Each structure stands twice: as structure tokens, then as C-alpha cells.
Coordinates of C-alpha atoms in Angstrom, one line a residue:
X159 CA -87.9 7.2 -88.7
X160 CA -87.0 10.9 -88.1
X161 CA -83.6 9.8 -86.6
X162 CA -82.9 7.7 -89.7
X163 CA -83.5 10.7 -92.0
X164 CA -81.3 12.9 -89.8
X165 CA -78.4 10.5 -89.9
X166 CA -78.8 10.0 -93.7
X167 CA -78.9 13.7 -94.3
X168 CA -75.8 14.3 -92.2
X169 CA -74.0 11.4 -93.9
X170 CA -74.8 12.9 -97.3
X171 CA -73.5 16.3 -96.3
X172 CA -70.3 14.8 -94.8
X173 CA -69.6 12.8 -97.9
X174 CA -69.9 16.0 -99.9
X175 CA -67.2 17.6 -97.8
X176 CA -69.0 19.9 -95.5
X177 CA -71.2 19.4 -92.4
X178 CA -74.7 20.4 -91.4
X179 CA -73.1 22.3 -88.5
X180 CA -71.3 24.4 -91.0
X181 CA -74.6 25.4 -92.4
X182 CA -76.1 26.5 -89.1
X183 CA -73.0 28.5 -88.3
X184 CA -72.8 30.0 -91.8
X185 CA -76.4 31.2 -91.4
X186 CA -75.4 32.8 -88.1
X187 CA -72.6 34.6 -89.9
X188 CA -74.8 35.6 -92.8
X189 CA -77.2 37.1 -90.2
X190 CA -74.4 39.2 -88.7
X191 CA -73.7 37.2 -85.5
X192 CA -70.3 37.8 -83.9
X193 CA -68.1 35.0 -82.6
X194 CA -68.5 34.4 -78.9
X195 CA -66.3 36.9 -76.9
X196 CA -65.2 38.9 -80.0
X197 CA -65.6 42.6 -80.6
X198 CA -63.2 43.0 -83.5
X199 CA -64.0 45.6 -86.1
X200 CA -63.5 44.1 -89.5
X201 CA -62.7 46.7 -92.2
X202 CA -64.7 46.5 -95.5
X203 CA -62.9 45.2 -98.5
X204 CA -64.4 45.3 -102.0
X205 CA -64.2 42.6 -104.6
X206 CA -62.6 45.1 -106.9
X207 CA -59.8 45.8 -104.4
X208 CA -59.1 42.0 -104.1
X209 CA -59.2 41.6 -107.9
X210 CA -56.7 44.5 -108.2
X211 CA -54.4 42.8 -105.7
X212 CA -54.7 39.5 -107.6
X213 CA -53.4 41.1 -110.8
X214 CA -50.0 41.6 -109.0
X215 CA -49.7 37.9 -108.1
X216 CA -47.6 35.3 -109.9
X217 CA -49.5 33.3 -112.6
X218 CA -51.0 30.3 -110.8
X219 CA -52.0 32.2 -107.6
X220 CA -53.5 35.0 -109.8
X221 CA -55.6 32.5 -111.7
X222 CA -56.8 30.8 -108.5
X223 CA -57.8 34.1 -106.9
X224 CA -59.4 35.5 -110.1
X225 CA -61.4 32.3 -110.6
X226 CA -62.5 32.2 -107.0
X227 CA -63.6 35.9 -107.1
X228 CA -65.2 35.4 -110.5
X229 CA -67.4 32.6 -109.1
X230 CA -68.9 34.8 -106.3
X231 CA -72.7 34.3 -106.0
X232 CA -72.6 31.1 -108.2
X233 CA -75.2 28.6 -106.9
X234 CA -76.1 25.1 -107.4
X235 CA -77.7 22.1 -105.6
X236 CA -74.5 20.0 -106.0
X237 CA -72.1 22.9 -105.1
X238 CA -70.1 22.3 -102.0
X239 CA -66.8 23.6 -100.6
X240 CA -64.4 21.0 -101.7
X241 CA -65.7 20.6 -105.3
X242 CA -65.6 24.4 -105.6
X243 CA -61.9 24.3 -104.6
X244 CA -61.2 21.5 -107.1
X245 CA -62.8 23.5 -109.9
X246 CA -61.0 26.7 -109.1
X247 CA -57.5 25.2 -108.7
X248 CA -58.1 23.3 -112.0
X249 CA -58.1 26.7 -113.8
X250 CA -54.5 27.2 -112.6
X251 CA -53.5 23.7 -113.7
X252 CA -53.4 22.3 -110.2
X253 CA -55.1 19.0 -109.6
X254 CA -56.6 18.5 -106.1
X255 CA -58.4 15.5 -104.6
X256 CA -62.2 15.8 -104.1
X257 CA -62.7 15.8 -100.3
X258 CA -61.8 18.2 -97.6
X259 CA -59.8 15.6 -95.7
X260 CA -57.7 14.7 -98.8
X261 CA -57.1 18.4 -99.7
X262 CA -55.9 18.9 -96.1
X263 CA -53.0 16.5 -96.8
X264 CA -51.8 18.5 -99.9
X265 CA -49.2 21.2 -100.0
X266 CA -47.3 22.6 -97.1
X267 CA -48.7 24.0 -93.8
X268 CA -49.2 27.8 -93.5
X269 CA -49.9 29.6 -90.3
X270 CA -52.9 32.0 -90.2
X271 CA -50.7 35.1 -90.1
X272 CA -48.6 33.9 -93.1
X273 CA -51.5 33.2 -95.5
X274 CA -51.0 34.4 -99.1
X275 CA -53.7 34.8 -101.7
X276 CA -54.4 31.4 -103.3
X277 CA -53.8 29.4 -100.1
X278 CA -56.3 26.9 -98.9
X279 CA -57.9 27.6 -95.5
X280 CA -59.6 24.8 -93.5
X281 CA -62.1 25.0 -90.7
X282 CA -63.3 22.4 -88.2
X283 CA -66.9 23.1 -87.3
X284 CA -67.9 19.6 -86.2
X285 CA -65.2 17.2 -87.3
X286 CA -61.5 17.2 -86.7
X287 CA -59.2 17.7 -88.4
X288 CA -61.4 19.8 -90.8
X289 CA -64.8 19.7 -92.5
X290 CA -64.8 22.9 -94.5
X291 CA -62.4 24.5 -97.0
X292 CA -62.1 27.8 -98.8
X293 CA -59.6 29.9 -100.7
X294 CA -57.8 32.8 -99.1
X295 CA -58.3 35.9 -101.4
X296 CA -56.1 38.3 -99.4
X297 CA -56.9 41.1 -97.0
X298 CA -58.3 38.7 -94.4
X299 CA -61.0 37.3 -96.8
X300 CA -61.9 33.8 -97.7
X301 CA -63.9 32.7 -100.8
X302 CA -66.0 29.6 -99.9
X303 CA -69.3 27.9 -100.5
X304 CA -71.8 28.6 -97.9
X305 CA -73.4 25.3 -96.9
X306 CA -76.6 27.1 -95.9
X307 CA -77.0 29.0 -99.1
X308 CA -75.2 26.7 -101.5
X309 CA -73.7 29.9 -102.9
X310 CA -70.1 31.0 -103.3
X311 CA -69.4 33.9 -100.9
X312 CA -66.7 36.2 -99.7
X313 CA -66.3 36.3 -95.9
X314 CA -63.9 37.8 -93.4
X315 CA -61.7 35.2 -91.6
X316 CA -61.9 37.3 -88.4
X317 CA -65.6 36.9 -88.1
X318 CA -68.0 34.2 -87.0
X319 CA -68.1 31.3 -87.8
X320 CA -64.5 31.2 -89.1
X321 CA -62.6 32.8 -86.3
X322 CA -63.4 30.1 -83.8
X323 CA -63.2 27.2 -86.3
X324 CA -59.8 27.8 -87.8
X325 CA -58.1 24.5 -88.4
X326 CA -55.2 24.9 -90.9
X327 CA -53.8 26.7 -93.9
X328 CA -52.1 24.9 -96.8
X329 CA -50.1 26.2 -99.7
X330 CA -50.7 23.9 -102.7
X331 CA -49.3 26.1 -105.5
X332 CA -45.5 25.9 -105.0
X333 CA -43.4 29.0 -105.7
X334 CA -42.1 29.0 -109.3
X335 CA -44.8 26.7 -110.7
X336 CA -45.9 27.9 -114.1
X337 CA -49.4 26.5 -115.0
X338 CA -50.8 26.8 -118.5
X339 CA -52.8 29.9 -119.3
X340 CA -56.5 29.6 -119.6

């Protein structure tokens, strides 16, 4: 019976767009664990610095980053990574599909070192090609929904669990797109 509940729980989480493994690894990050074999110092960046940077971005990217930063610490039992991304991009007039896997097929590929604020960042904690998504906010930071806390958080890409789970970056707001103001 216990195995049935475990399988059902994992299935529900996978259908939501994130995995249970993401939650365990997110808890490790939130407790300050470093990625295996890494000793990288990650400089502090404030939300106000990221917000100031966002004001210089073109319209759609600015709205995406501002909406993502504005949602920090939002919580909810139904909140997951891919639904958060859908909601944030909708503020910029960009429609995205609901699941991580479908979102991974949108836009154009972006390498880790070429990320720009507003890009989607994908991670593979348990399932390839990806099972977790967030929004790049700039200065090496990602806004995402912590599976463990069901809370929107800001985290450094260069720290655990993200550094070892990087899967892809995607740019879904094409240059020159002008979305309606909200």
C-alpha cells in the first residue's frame, strides 16, 4: 500500500511539472548545502538591484522580470514551477503551454553564458530532458517555485541544486516584440 501511495504522489507531482527529487534537492539548497565538488563564492545580489536592472530592459523582458520579482515569497498549494512561468509570461502578453516539457520546446536555445533576463532556464533533477523551470532574473539569479516550500524564491544558478542539474535555456520573447502594457 505504501508503494502505491508513493507512486501516486510522484505521478501527481510529475503531472504538475516538477518532481519530488526537485523538492529534496531544493531543501538541501535552502539549508545551504553546496553542490558536490564546488567551492564557488556566490556574490550577494539584492532584489532591488535586479529590479533596477530590469527597468533598463525592453518592454516584454522588463514585464517578465518585474512580474517574477514581484511574486517572490508568493505561496500556494497549487503553485508549481511551470504554472508560475505561464502566469508571469502572460503579464508580458506571451502565451506559454502549461508543462515543463512543452515549455522546453518553445523559443530558441540559449547557452548558460548567454542568458538574458527574462529567459527560461530548465533543470533536470530526475527526468530528462527537464523537470523544473524558472525565469532568469539577471546577475546569475533564477526566480522559481521551490517544490519543497511551494513558494516563489530567488536563487543563484551557480549553487546547489541548480549547478549540477542545468538542462537548457530558452528565449521565448523574441527581440522586437511589443506586448501590451499591463
